[in-house]
mmCIF file of C-alpha atoms in Angstrom:
data_model
loop_
_atom_site.group_PDB
_atom_site.id
_atom_site.type_symbol
_atom_site.label_atom_id
_atom_site.label_comp_id
_atom_site.label_asym_id
_atom_site.label_seq_id
_atom_site.Cartn_x
_atom_site.Cartn_y
_atom_site.Cartn_z
ATOM 1 C CA MET A 91 5.393 -27.778 7.754
ATOM 2 C CA SER A 92 7.642 -25.482 5.730
ATOM 3 C CA THR A 93 11.357 -26.092 5.985
ATOM 4 C CA ILE A 94 13.278 -23.338 7.769
ATOM 5 C CA THR A 95 16.772 -23.349 6.408
ATOM 6 C CA SER A 96 18.415 -20.925 8.808
ATOM 7 C CA ARG A 97 17.870 -19.041 12.060
ATOM 8 C CA PRO A 98 19.625 -15.997 13.467
ATOM 9 C CA ALA A 99 21.857 -16.867 16.353
ATOM 10 C CA PRO A 100 22.570 -13.731 18.369
ATOM 11 C CA ALA A 101 19.505 -11.906 19.663
ATOM 12 C CA ARG A 102 21.115 -8.494 19.224
ATOM 13 C CA THR A 103 21.146 -8.943 15.412
ATOM 14 C CA ALA A 104 17.768 -10.644 15.201
ATOM 15 C CA SER A 105 15.941 -7.675 13.716
ATOM 16 C CA ARG A 106 18.432 -6.984 10.955
ATOM 17 C CA PRO A 107 17.366 -9.595 8.345
ATOM 18 C CA GLY A 108 13.831 -8.231 8.285
ATOM 19 C CA LEU A 109 15.063 -4.669 7.783
ATOM 20 C CA ARG A 110 17.490 -5.693 5.037
ATOM 21 C CA ALA A 111 14.768 -7.498 3.121
ATOM 22 C CA ALA A 112 12.247 -4.702 3.733
ATOM 23 C CA TRP A 113 14.169 -2.267 1.518
ATOM 24 C CA MET A 114 13.141 -4.430 -1.433
ATOM 25 C CA MET A 115 9.553 -3.427 -0.697
ATOM 26 C CA THR A 116 10.561 0.238 -0.786
ATOM 27 C CA ALA A 117 12.148 -0.307 -4.199
ATOM 28 C CA SER A 118 8.906 -1.926 -5.392
ATOM 29 C CA GLY A 119 6.785 1.017 -4.238
ATOM 30 C CA TRP A 120 9.277 3.485 -5.731
ATOM 31 C CA SER A 121 9.074 1.796 -9.142
ATOM 32 C CA ALA A 122 5.288 2.155 -9.200
ATOM 33 C CA ASN A 123 5.118 5.872 -8.432
ATOM 34 C CA GLN A 124 8.181 7.166 -10.234
ATOM 35 C CA PHE A 125 6.221 6.816 -13.466
ATOM 36 C CA SER A 126 3.045 8.499 -12.177
ATOM 37 C CA SER A 127 4.896 11.772 -11.565
ATOM 38 C CA LEU A 128 6.122 11.806 -15.166
ATOM 39 C CA LEU A 129 2.710 11.535 -16.799
ATOM 40 C CA GLY A 130 2.613 15.300 -17.472
ATOM 41 C CA VAL A 131 6.063 15.154 -19.092
ATOM 42 C CA TYR A 132 4.976 12.297 -21.337
ATOM 43 C CA ARG A 133 1.790 14.144 -22.290
ATOM 44 C CA SER A 134 3.664 17.278 -23.320
ATOM 45 C CA GLY A 135 6.927 15.785 -24.560
ATOM 46 C CA LEU A 136 5.712 12.669 -26.358
ATOM 47 C CA GLY A 137 2.204 13.860 -27.206
ATOM 48 C CA LEU A 138 0.415 11.106 -25.302
ATOM 49 C CA SER A 139 -3.315 11.625 -24.889
ATOM 50 C CA GLU A 140 -4.914 11.690 -21.444
ATOM 51 C CA SER A 141 -6.432 8.223 -21.942
ATOM 52 C CA ALA A 142 -3.138 6.780 -23.248
ATOM 53 C CA ALA A 143 -1.152 8.185 -20.317
ATOM 54 C CA THR A 144 -3.673 6.963 -17.761
ATOM 55 C CA GLY A 145 -3.922 3.637 -19.601
ATOM 56 C CA LEU A 146 -0.212 3.054 -18.984
ATOM 57 C CA VAL A 147 -1.044 3.112 -15.275
ATOM 58 C CA ALA A 148 -3.544 0.306 -15.933
ATOM 59 C CA VAL A 149 -0.943 -1.668 -17.930
ATOM 60 C CA TYR A 150 1.071 -1.858 -14.719
ATOM 61 C CA VAL A 151 -1.859 -3.704 -13.138
ATOM 62 C CA LEU A 152 -2.071 -6.104 -16.104
ATOM 63 C CA GLY A 153 1.481 -7.203 -15.343
ATOM 64 C CA LEU A 154 1.077 -7.001 -11.596
ATOM 65 C CA ILE A 155 -1.755 -9.516 -11.241
ATOM 66 C CA PRO A 156 -0.051 -12.467 -13.013
ATOM 67 C CA GLY A 157 3.141 -11.576 -11.141
ATOM 68 C CA LEU A 158 1.245 -11.819 -7.857
ATOM 69 C CA LEU A 159 -0.618 -15.007 -8.747
ATOM 70 C CA ALA A 160 2.568 -16.741 -9.910
ATOM 71 C CA GLY A 161 4.912 -15.272 -7.287
ATOM 72 C CA GLY A 162 2.869 -16.379 -4.277
ATOM 73 C CA PRO A 163 2.745 -20.128 -5.015
ATOM 74 C CA LEU A 164 6.360 -20.098 -6.241
ATOM 75 C CA ALA A 165 7.504 -18.457 -3.003
ATOM 76 C CA ASP A 166 5.636 -21.060 -0.945
ATOM 77 C CA ARG A 167 7.147 -23.862 -3.001
ATOM 78 C CA LEU A 168 10.687 -22.658 -3.803
ATOM 79 C CA GLY A 169 11.265 -20.240 -0.952
ATOM 80 C CA ARG A 170 10.778 -16.503 -0.455
ATOM 81 C CA ARG A 171 14.397 -15.516 -1.061
ATOM 82 C CA PRO A 172 14.986 -16.701 -4.676
ATOM 83 C CA VAL A 173 11.594 -15.462 -5.886
ATOM 84 C CA ALA A 174 11.968 -12.046 -4.233
ATOM 85 C CA LEU A 175 15.517 -11.521 -5.507
ATOM 86 C CA THR A 176 14.545 -12.552 -9.053
ATOM 87 C CA ALA A 177 11.509 -10.269 -8.970
ATOM 88 C CA LEU A 178 13.631 -7.303 -7.926
ATOM 89 C CA ALA A 179 16.019 -8.046 -10.798
ATOM 90 C CA VAL A 180 13.048 -7.916 -13.196
ATOM 91 C CA ASN A 181 12.066 -4.625 -11.570
ATOM 92 C CA LEU A 182 15.513 -3.230 -12.378
ATOM 93 C CA VAL A 183 15.282 -4.348 -16.013
ATOM 94 C CA ALA A 184 11.845 -2.755 -16.292
ATOM 95 C CA THR A 185 13.197 0.624 -15.221
ATOM 96 C CA ALA A 186 15.954 0.360 -17.842
ATOM 97 C CA VAL A 187 13.292 -0.320 -20.495
ATOM 98 C CA LEU A 188 11.288 2.729 -19.369
ATOM 99 C CA MET A 189 14.395 4.861 -19.824
ATOM 100 C CA ALA A 190 14.354 3.807 -23.487
ATOM 101 C CA GLY A 191 10.915 5.447 -23.742
ATOM 102 C CA THR A 192 12.708 8.713 -24.423
ATOM 103 C CA ALA A 193 13.532 7.414 -27.891
ATOM 104 C CA SER A 194 10.125 5.882 -28.577
ATOM 105 C CA ALA A 195 6.910 5.896 -26.583
ATOM 106 C CA TRP A 196 6.341 2.249 -27.496
ATOM 107 C CA TRP A 197 9.012 1.232 -24.969
ATOM 108 C CA LEU A 198 6.751 2.499 -22.190
ATOM 109 C CA LEU A 199 4.281 -0.333 -22.740
ATOM 110 C CA PRO A 200 6.683 -3.265 -22.111
ATOM 111 C CA GLY A 201 8.423 -1.211 -19.444
ATOM 112 C CA ARG A 202 5.226 -0.740 -17.458
ATOM 113 C CA LEU A 203 4.204 -4.364 -18.026
ATOM 114 C CA LEU A 204 7.562 -5.643 -16.724
ATOM 115 C CA THR A 205 7.360 -3.228 -13.796
ATOM 116 C CA GLY A 206 4.035 -4.782 -12.857
ATOM 117 C CA ILE A 207 5.253 -8.367 -13.216
ATOM 118 C CA GLY A 208 8.349 -7.745 -11.094
ATOM 119 C CA ALA A 209 6.471 -5.720 -8.492
ATOM 120 C CA GLY A 210 3.716 -8.332 -8.260
ATOM 121 C CA ALA A 211 6.058 -11.244 -7.630
ATOM 122 C CA LEU A 212 8.045 -9.092 -5.194
ATOM 123 C CA LEU A 213 4.945 -8.071 -3.247
ATOM 124 C CA ALA A 214 3.863 -11.710 -2.912
ATOM 125 C CA ALA A 215 7.222 -13.220 -1.984
ATOM 126 C CA GLY A 216 8.697 -10.161 -0.286
ATOM 127 C CA SER A 217 5.694 -9.475 1.950
ATOM 128 C CA ALA A 218 5.805 -13.033 3.294
ATOM 129 C CA TRP A 219 9.605 -12.943 3.651
ATOM 130 C CA VAL A 220 9.690 -9.609 5.477
ATOM 131 C CA LYS A 221 6.790 -10.607 7.720
ATOM 132 C CA GLU A 222 8.498 -13.848 8.751
ATOM 133 C CA LEU A 223 11.904 -12.223 9.245
ATOM 134 C CA SER A 224 10.339 -9.488 11.393
ATOM 135 C CA GLY A 225 8.609 -11.773 13.889
ATOM 136 C CA PRO A 226 9.364 -14.832 16.046
ATOM 137 C CA PRO A 227 11.726 -16.606 16.077
ATOM 138 C CA PHE A 228 13.854 -13.964 14.327
ATOM 139 C CA VAL A 229 12.490 -11.194 16.570
ATOM 140 C CA PRO A 230 11.164 -12.976 19.684
ATOM 141 C CA ASP A 231 9.825 -9.796 21.314
ATOM 142 C CA ALA A 232 8.062 -8.396 18.202
ATOM 143 C CA ALA A 233 4.788 -6.633 19.008
ATOM 144 C CA PRO A 234 1.626 -8.433 17.809
ATOM 145 C CA GLY A 235 0.833 -7.449 14.228
ATOM 146 C CA ALA A 236 4.040 -5.430 13.785
ATOM 147 C CA ALA A 237 5.620 -8.037 11.516
ATOM 148 C CA ALA A 238 2.550 -8.205 9.270
ATOM 149 C CA ARG A 239 2.439 -4.408 8.932
ATOM 150 C CA ARG A 240 6.120 -3.893 8.099
ATOM 151 C CA PRO A 241 5.868 -4.751 4.360
ATOM 152 C CA GLY A 242 3.090 -2.180 3.960
ATOM 153 C CA LEU A 243 5.110 0.489 5.749
ATOM 154 C CA PHE A 244 8.136 0.055 3.511
ATOM 155 C CA VAL A 245 6.005 -0.120 0.337
ATOM 156 C CA SER A 246 4.296 3.116 1.372
ATOM 157 C CA ALA A 247 7.677 4.755 1.952
ATOM 158 C CA GLY A 248 8.609 3.845 -1.616
ATOM 159 C CA PHE A 249 5.325 5.189 -2.958
ATOM 160 C CA ALA A 250 5.870 8.500 -1.156
ATOM 161 C CA SER A 251 9.516 9.102 -2.009
ATOM 162 C CA GLY A 252 9.577 7.705 -5.557
ATOM 163 C CA GLY A 253 6.911 10.008 -6.908
ATOM 164 C CA LEU A 254 8.291 13.139 -5.258
ATOM 165 C CA VAL A 255 11.923 12.576 -6.272
ATOM 166 C CA SER A 256 11.052 11.829 -9.901
ATOM 167 C CA ALA A 257 8.815 14.918 -10.043
ATOM 168 C CA LEU A 258 11.567 17.190 -8.741
ATOM 169 C CA ILE A 259 14.005 15.778 -11.278
ATOM 170 C CA ALA A 260 11.446 16.147 -14.062
ATOM 171 C CA GLN A 261 10.806 19.789 -13.146
ATOM 172 C CA TRP A 262 14.379 21.043 -12.989
ATOM 173 C CA ALA A 263 16.823 18.471 -14.418
ATOM 174 C CA PRO A 264 17.651 17.945 -18.091
ATOM 175 C CA HIS A 265 16.522 14.753 -19.827
ATOM 176 C CA PRO A 266 13.881 14.030 -17.160
ATOM 177 C CA THR A 267 12.558 10.841 -18.765
ATOM 178 C CA VAL A 268 16.006 9.318 -18.304
ATOM 179 C CA LEU A 269 17.441 10.893 -15.152
ATOM 180 C CA ALA A 270 14.221 10.486 -13.150
ATOM 181 C CA TYR A 271 14.703 6.715 -13.249
ATOM 182 C CA VAL A 272 18.315 6.696 -12.055
ATOM 183 C CA PRO A 273 17.456 6.892 -8.304
ATOM 184 C CA HIS A 274 15.393 3.718 -8.586
ATOM 185 C CA LEU A 275 18.255 1.897 -10.269
ATOM 186 C CA LEU A 276 20.503 2.844 -7.353
ATOM 187 C CA LEU A 277 17.902 2.020 -4.700
ATOM 188 C CA ALA A 278 16.901 -1.318 -6.221
ATOM 189 C CA GLY A 279 20.528 -2.349 -6.723
ATOM 190 C CA GLY A 280 21.357 -1.497 -3.122
ATOM 191 C CA ALA A 281 18.221 -3.256 -1.850
ATOM 192 C CA TRP A 282 19.116 -6.387 -3.809
ATOM 193 C CA ALA A 283 22.622 -6.424 -2.324
ATOM 194 C CA ALA A 284 21.266 -5.831 1.204
ATOM 195 C CA ALA A 285 18.633 -8.578 0.954
ATOM 196 C CA TYR A 286 21.016 -11.105 -0.577
ATOM 197 C CA GLY A 287 22.432 -12.002 2.834
ATOM 198 C CA ALA A 288 19.048 -12.385 4.556
ATOM 199 C CA PRO A 289 18.134 -15.984 5.458
ATOM 200 C CA GLU A 290 15.423 -18.077 3.869
ATOM 201 C CA THR A 291 12.250 -18.585 5.908
ATOM 202 C CA GLY A 292 10.095 -20.966 3.876
ATOM 203 C CA GLY A 293 9.735 -23.225 0.875
ATOM 204 C CA GLY A 294 9.167 -26.904 0.346
ATOM 205 C CA PRO A 295 6.068 -29.031 -0.129
ATOM 206 C CA ALA A 296 3.035 -28.128 1.915
ATOM 207 C CA PRO A 297 1.559 -30.778 4.196
ATOM 208 C CA ALA A 298 -1.260 -32.916 2.858
ATOM 209 C CA ALA A 299 -3.817 -31.169 5.039
ATOM 210 C CA SER A 300 -2.831 -27.661 4.024
ATOM 211 C CA PRO A 301 -5.550 -27.029 1.380
ATOM 212 C CA ALA A 302 -8.043 -26.697 4.241
ATOM 213 C CA GLY A 303 -5.480 -25.144 6.517
ATOM 214 C CA TRP A 304 -6.321 -21.493 5.980
ATOM 215 C CA ASP A 305 -9.446 -19.587 6.882
ATOM 216 C CA ARG A 306 -11.070 -18.915 3.514
ATOM 217 C CA ALA A 307 -14.315 -17.688 5.059
ATOM 218 C CA ARG A 308 -12.496 -15.106 7.177
ATOM 219 C CA PHE A 309 -10.527 -13.874 4.173
ATOM 220 C CA ARG A 310 -13.603 -13.760 1.922
ATOM 221 C CA ARG A 311 -15.787 -11.876 4.388
ATOM 222 C CA ALA A 312 -13.294 -9.671 6.209
ATOM 223 C CA VAL A 313 -10.738 -8.776 3.505
ATOM 224 C CA LEU A 314 -12.066 -9.116 -0.055
ATOM 225 C CA PRO A 315 -14.988 -6.611 0.134
ATOM 226 C CA LEU A 316 -12.728 -3.701 1.078
ATOM 227 C CA ALA A 317 -9.504 -4.713 -0.685
ATOM 228 C CA PRO A 318 -10.126 -2.726 -3.926
ATOM 229 C CA TRP A 319 -10.403 0.487 -1.887
ATOM 230 C CA VAL A 320 -6.807 0.022 -0.703
ATOM 231 C CA PHE A 321 -5.528 1.362 -4.029
ATOM 232 C CA ALA A 322 -8.628 2.955 -5.546
ATOM 233 C CA ALA A 323 -8.383 5.733 -2.943
ATOM 234 C CA PRO A 324 -4.683 6.655 -3.309
ATOM 235 C CA THR A 325 -4.518 6.371 -7.098
ATOM 236 C CA VAL A 326 -7.439 8.774 -7.461
ATOM 237 C CA GLY A 327 -5.555 11.045 -5.050
ATOM 238 C CA PHE A 328 -2.290 11.200 -6.996
ATOM 239 C CA VAL A 329 -3.331 10.334 -10.578
ATOM 240 C CA THR A 330 -6.801 11.847 -11.073
ATOM 241 C CA LEU A 331 -6.914 14.901 -8.803
ATOM 242 C CA PRO A 332 -3.669 16.606 -10.017
ATOM 243 C CA ALA A 333 -5.090 16.620 -13.558
ATOM 244 C CA LEU A 334 -8.282 18.372 -12.410
ATOM 245 C CA VAL A 335 -6.831 21.421 -10.635
ATOM 246 C CA HIS A 336 -6.281 24.921 -12.039
ATOM 247 C CA GLY A 337 -3.715 27.607 -11.343
ATOM 248 C CA VAL A 338 -0.590 25.406 -11.307
ATOM 249 C CA ALA A 339 0.621 26.147 -14.828
ATOM 250 C CA GLY A 340 4.354 25.561 -15.078
ATOM 251 C CA TRP A 341 4.346 23.665 -11.800
ATOM 252 C CA ARG A 342 2.027 20.795 -12.647
ATOM 253 C CA THR A 343 4.796 18.183 -12.539
ATOM 254 C CA VAL A 344 5.954 19.287 -9.089
ATOM 255 C CA TYR A 345 2.346 19.487 -7.926
ATOM 256 C CA ALA A 346 1.764 15.915 -9.108
ATOM 257 C CA GLY A 347 4.935 14.830 -7.310
ATOM 258 C CA ILE A 348 3.788 16.471 -4.092
ATOM 259 C CA ALA A 349 0.457 14.646 -4.429
ATOM 260 C CA THR A 350 2.206 11.316 -4.878
ATOM 261 C CA ALA A 351 4.155 12.018 -1.685
ATOM 262 C CA VAL A 352 1.213 13.349 0.334
ATOM 263 C CA VAL A 353 -1.012 10.313 -0.283
ATOM 264 C CA PRO A 354 1.263 7.504 0.984
ATOM 265 C CA GLY A 355 2.832 9.906 3.484
ATOM 266 C CA ALA A 356 -0.571 10.279 5.126
ATOM 267 C CA GLY A 357 -0.845 6.502 5.023
ATOM 268 C CA LEU A 358 2.364 6.235 7.032
ATOM 269 C CA LEU A 359 1.255 8.845 9.576
ATOM 270 C CA VAL A 360 -1.926 6.946 10.458
ATOM 271 C CA GLN A 361 -0.093 3.759 11.416
ATOM 272 C CA PRO A 362 0.002 4.512 15.187
ATOM 273 C CA PRO A 363 -3.784 5.033 15.363
ATOM 274 C CA ALA A 364 -4.208 1.968 13.115
ATOM 275 C CA ARG A 365 -2.395 -0.131 15.730
ATOM 276 C CA ARG A 366 -4.596 1.258 18.506
ATOM 277 C CA LEU A 367 -7.742 0.579 16.489
ATOM 278 C CA THR A 368 -6.638 -2.990 15.805
ATOM 279 C CA ALA A 369 -6.134 -3.496 19.536
ATOM 280 C CA ARG A 370 -9.763 -2.451 20.141
ATOM 281 C CA GLY A 371 -11.277 -4.922 17.693
ATOM 282 C CA ARG A 372 -10.498 -6.928 14.573
ATOM 283 C CA ARG A 373 -12.451 -4.722 12.148
ATOM 284 C CA ALA A 374 -12.135 -1.344 13.832
ATOM 285 C CA ALA A 375 -9.366 -0.244 11.449
ATOM 286 C CA ALA A 376 -11.424 -1.430 8.469
ATOM 287 C CA ARG A 377 -14.473 0.605 9.498
ATOM 288 C CA ALA A 378 -12.345 3.668 10.204
ATOM 289 C CA GLY A 379 -10.480 3.311 6.905
ATOM 290 C CA LEU A 380 -13.655 3.097 4.823
ATOM 291 C CA ALA A 381 -15.172 6.080 6.639
ATOM 292 C CA VAL A 382 -12.028 8.125 5.920
ATOM 293 C CA VAL A 383 -12.038 7.025 2.256
ATOM 294 C CA ALA A 384 -15.680 8.115 1.916
ATOM 295 C CA ALA A 385 -14.785 11.511 3.405
ATOM 296 C CA GLY A 386 -11.812 11.776 1.043
ATOM 297 C CA PHE A 387 -13.967 11.186 -2.024
ATOM 298 C CA ALA A 388 -16.456 13.777 -0.770
ATOM 299 C CA LEU A 389 -13.629 16.318 -0.483
ATOM 300 C CA ALA A 390 -12.379 15.255 -3.918
ATOM 301 C CA ALA A 391 -15.821 16.027 -5.364
ATOM 302 C CA ALA A 392 -15.652 19.537 -3.912
ATOM 303 C CA ALA A 393 -12.109 20.010 -5.238
ATOM 304 C CA ALA A 394 -13.121 18.811 -8.702
ATOM 305 C CA CYS A 395 -15.964 21.356 -8.843
ATOM 306 C CA GLY A 396 -13.649 24.354 -8.555
ATOM 307 C CA GLY A 397 -10.301 22.849 -9.532
ATOM 308 C CA ARG A 398 -8.784 24.149 -6.280
ATOM 309 C CA PRO A 399 -5.251 22.782 -5.808
ATOM 310 C CA VAL A 400 -5.080 23.202 -2.008
ATOM 311 C CA LEU A 401 -8.393 21.446 -1.463
ATOM 312 C CA ALA A 402 -7.314 18.709 -3.871
ATOM 313 C CA LEU A 403 -4.161 18.119 -1.827
ATOM 314 C CA GLY A 404 -6.294 17.966 1.313
ATOM 315 C CA ALA A 405 -8.552 15.403 -0.322
ATOM 316 C CA ALA A 406 -5.481 13.430 -1.434
ATOM 317 C CA ALA A 407 -4.172 13.403 2.141
ATOM 318 C CA VAL A 408 -7.511 12.104 3.481
ATOM 319 C CA LEU A 409 -7.629 9.426 0.795
ATOM 320 C CA GLY A 410 -4.058 8.485 1.722
ATOM 321 C CA ALA A 411 -5.003 8.166 5.390
ATOM 322 C CA GLY A 412 -7.808 5.806 4.411
ATOM 323 C CA TYR A 413 -5.330 3.827 2.309
ATOM 324 C CA GLY A 414 -2.972 3.477 5.274
ATOM 325 C CA LEU A 415 -5.706 2.222 7.594
ATOM 326 C CA LEU A 416 -7.048 -0.281 5.068
ATOM 327 C CA LEU A 417 -3.605 -1.551 4.053
ATOM 328 C CA SER A 418 -2.614 -2.119 7.685
ATOM 329 C CA TYR A 419 -5.868 -3.942 8.356
ATOM 330 C CA GLY A 420 -5.679 -6.029 5.168
ATOM 331 C CA LEU A 421 -2.120 -7.268 5.729
ATOM 332 C CA THR A 422 -2.769 -8.045 9.401
ATOM 333 C CA GLU A 423 -6.002 -9.909 8.684
ATOM 334 C CA THR A 424 -4.440 -11.809 5.777
ATOM 335 C CA ALA A 425 -1.523 -12.951 7.925
ATOM 336 C CA ALA A 426 -3.976 -14.106 10.595
ATOM 337 C CA ALA A 427 -5.999 -16.131 8.077
ATOM 338 C CA ALA A 428 -3.034 -17.939 6.456
ATOM 339 C CA PRO A 429 -0.737 -20.674 7.837
ATOM 340 C CA PRO A 430 3.016 -20.261 7.222
ATOM 341 C CA GLU A 431 3.133 -22.713 4.312
ATOM 342 C CA ARG A 432 0.480 -20.703 2.436
ATOM 343 C CA LEU A 433 1.302 -17.187 3.582
ATOM 344 C CA ALA A 434 2.816 -16.002 0.283
ATOM 345 C CA ARG A 435 -0.044 -17.165 -1.925
ATOM 346 C CA VAL A 436 -2.754 -15.851 0.403
ATOM 347 C CA THR A 437 -0.888 -12.534 0.629
ATOM 348 C CA ALA A 438 -0.771 -12.527 -3.176
ATOM 349 C CA LEU A 439 -4.559 -12.896 -3.246
ATOM 350 C CA PHE A 440 -4.898 -9.848 -1.014
ATOM 351 C CA TRP A 441 -2.542 -7.726 -3.131
ATOM 352 C CA THR A 442 -4.344 -8.876 -6.311
ATOM 353 C CA ALA A 443 -7.733 -7.830 -4.970
ATOM 354 C CA ALA A 444 -6.265 -4.552 -3.699
ATOM 355 C CA TYR A 445 -4.623 -3.631 -6.987
ATOM 356 C CA THR A 446 -7.838 -4.013 -8.962
ATOM 357 C CA GLY A 447 -8.626 -0.619 -7.439
ATOM 358 C CA MET A 448 -5.862 0.935 -9.537
ATOM 359 C CA ALA A 449 -8.269 0.847 -12.470
ATOM 360 C CA ALA A 450 -10.275 3.629 -10.783
ATOM 361 C CA PRO A 451 -8.378 6.572 -12.403
ATOM 362 C CA TYR A 452 -8.776 5.003 -15.837
ATOM 363 C CA ALA A 453 -12.515 4.524 -15.233
ATOM 364 C CA VAL A 454 -12.798 8.174 -14.175
ATOM 365 C CA THR A 455 -10.992 9.286 -17.339
ATOM 366 C CA LEU A 456 -13.348 7.264 -19.527
ATOM 367 C CA LEU A 457 -16.527 8.383 -17.776
ATOM 368 C CA GLN A 458 -15.879 11.986 -16.813
ATOM 369 C CA GLY A 459 -16.851 13.305 -20.238
ATOM 370 C CA THR A 460 -20.334 11.874 -19.665
ATOM 371 C CA PHE A 461 -20.884 12.335 -15.949
ATOM 372 C CA GLY A 462 -18.278 14.892 -14.862
ATOM 373 C CA ALA A 463 -15.408 14.331 -12.445
ATOM 374 C CA ALA A 464 -17.224 15.805 -9.439
ATOM 375 C CA ARG A 465 -20.162 13.426 -9.778
ATOM 376 C CA LEU A 466 -17.830 10.469 -10.148
ATOM 377 C CA MET A 467 -16.003 11.492 -6.974
ATOM 378 C CA GLY A 468 -19.363 11.734 -5.230
ATOM 379 C CA ALA A 469 -20.258 8.265 -6.482
ATOM 380 C CA GLY A 470 -16.994 7.006 -4.999
ATOM 381 C CA ALA A 471 -17.983 8.457 -1.623
ATOM 382 C CA VAL A 472 -21.353 6.707 -1.774
ATOM 383 C CA LEU A 473 -19.813 3.355 -2.755
ATOM 384 C CA ALA A 474 -17.262 3.600 0.071
ATOM 385 C CA ALA A 475 -20.084 4.356 2.508
ATOM 386 C CA VAL A 476 -22.026 1.311 1.265
ATOM 387 C CA THR A 477 -18.943 -0.866 1.766
ATOM 388 C CA TRP A 478 -18.576 0.576 5.271
ATOM 389 C CA ALA A 479 -22.174 -0.378 6.052
ATOM 390 C CA GLY A 480 -21.530 -3.933 4.856
ATOM 391 C CA VAL A 481 -18.386 -4.272 6.978
ATOM 392 C CA ALA A 482 -20.160 -2.795 10.008
ATOM 393 C CA ALA A 483 -23.051 -5.246 9.591
ATOM 394 C CA GLY A 484 -20.576 -8.121 9.279
ATOM 395 C CA SER A 485 -18.844 -6.998 12.479
ATOM 396 C CA ARG A 486 -22.131 -7.063 14.393
ATOM 397 C CA ARG A 487 -22.897 -10.562 13.128
#
């Protein structure tokens, strides 16, 4: 069994370590979306093409996946605390490198790659750390599933606030490609200091029987088929749709920032119904999330036809609600499938599968010249509906 190096003594302070560590997750989400809101600035100011700007979003994923796959096993072996704190330090360095992109666009490539590596390791180690600090024995009276959902809530808060704040700075402040990154430096530095005092919860060699100690079949059947939709839906909402609307000339950066806030904000708002759905049945939240995602893509197809900004924001909100339902379900189901000594690496597998969906905006950019954005959005609705049918059939079996 994993070695627990410390335990909180007084019950009245039991919930604090989980909250202190959770702000690291907010810093991770902030670092991802602060760049998305600046894509319009980089297109106009640095002359980046649409495919190059969207490709930088995909570069984040290229760094994220090895960060996840390395961070999970390291956190199970060395402990959550050192891996999470190191990953957040890398996240800070990455933002500093992105600030150098003002001088040369080539700095954006290593900056986005480092952002992905740091965020990936932080998601793997931090999700396990926050989950363990937010439940028994640190919080003896924690509601079932609440600890598993907390990392997703704080990541979503970072997604929502990071994009909006950077967009507002980019619209009205001077030197936007420098000043827009300053809030993340402050947030990440404060989160690192706050989490430094949180206790360790894991680490050490796994028991000999642990390779068969987690439910692979449950994870493969109940989580993997829908995981890519967790981020395919929101990234289309705040990366693809803002570029398709008309009538926002001069306000496109703010509009994009609002979209990046609306999507994860809707994901946060659906958490109470997500908890009620989970109480009804294991896969109820999954079925609801996929149905909402399919509806969101259908609305996105209508918005893409006329380039209507209000309808596009509505579609983004629906896609964000689907994201919130699926993320809550995925983290809860992953935590249920994994034993403590393998929680970080199994959580890393979930995040890896989920983040493959971030390639969706890049695929739309490459294919829309041939098929049109509206048809591609419609295809997304059909694919989400097919996934829903598969999950529903699995639930009946």
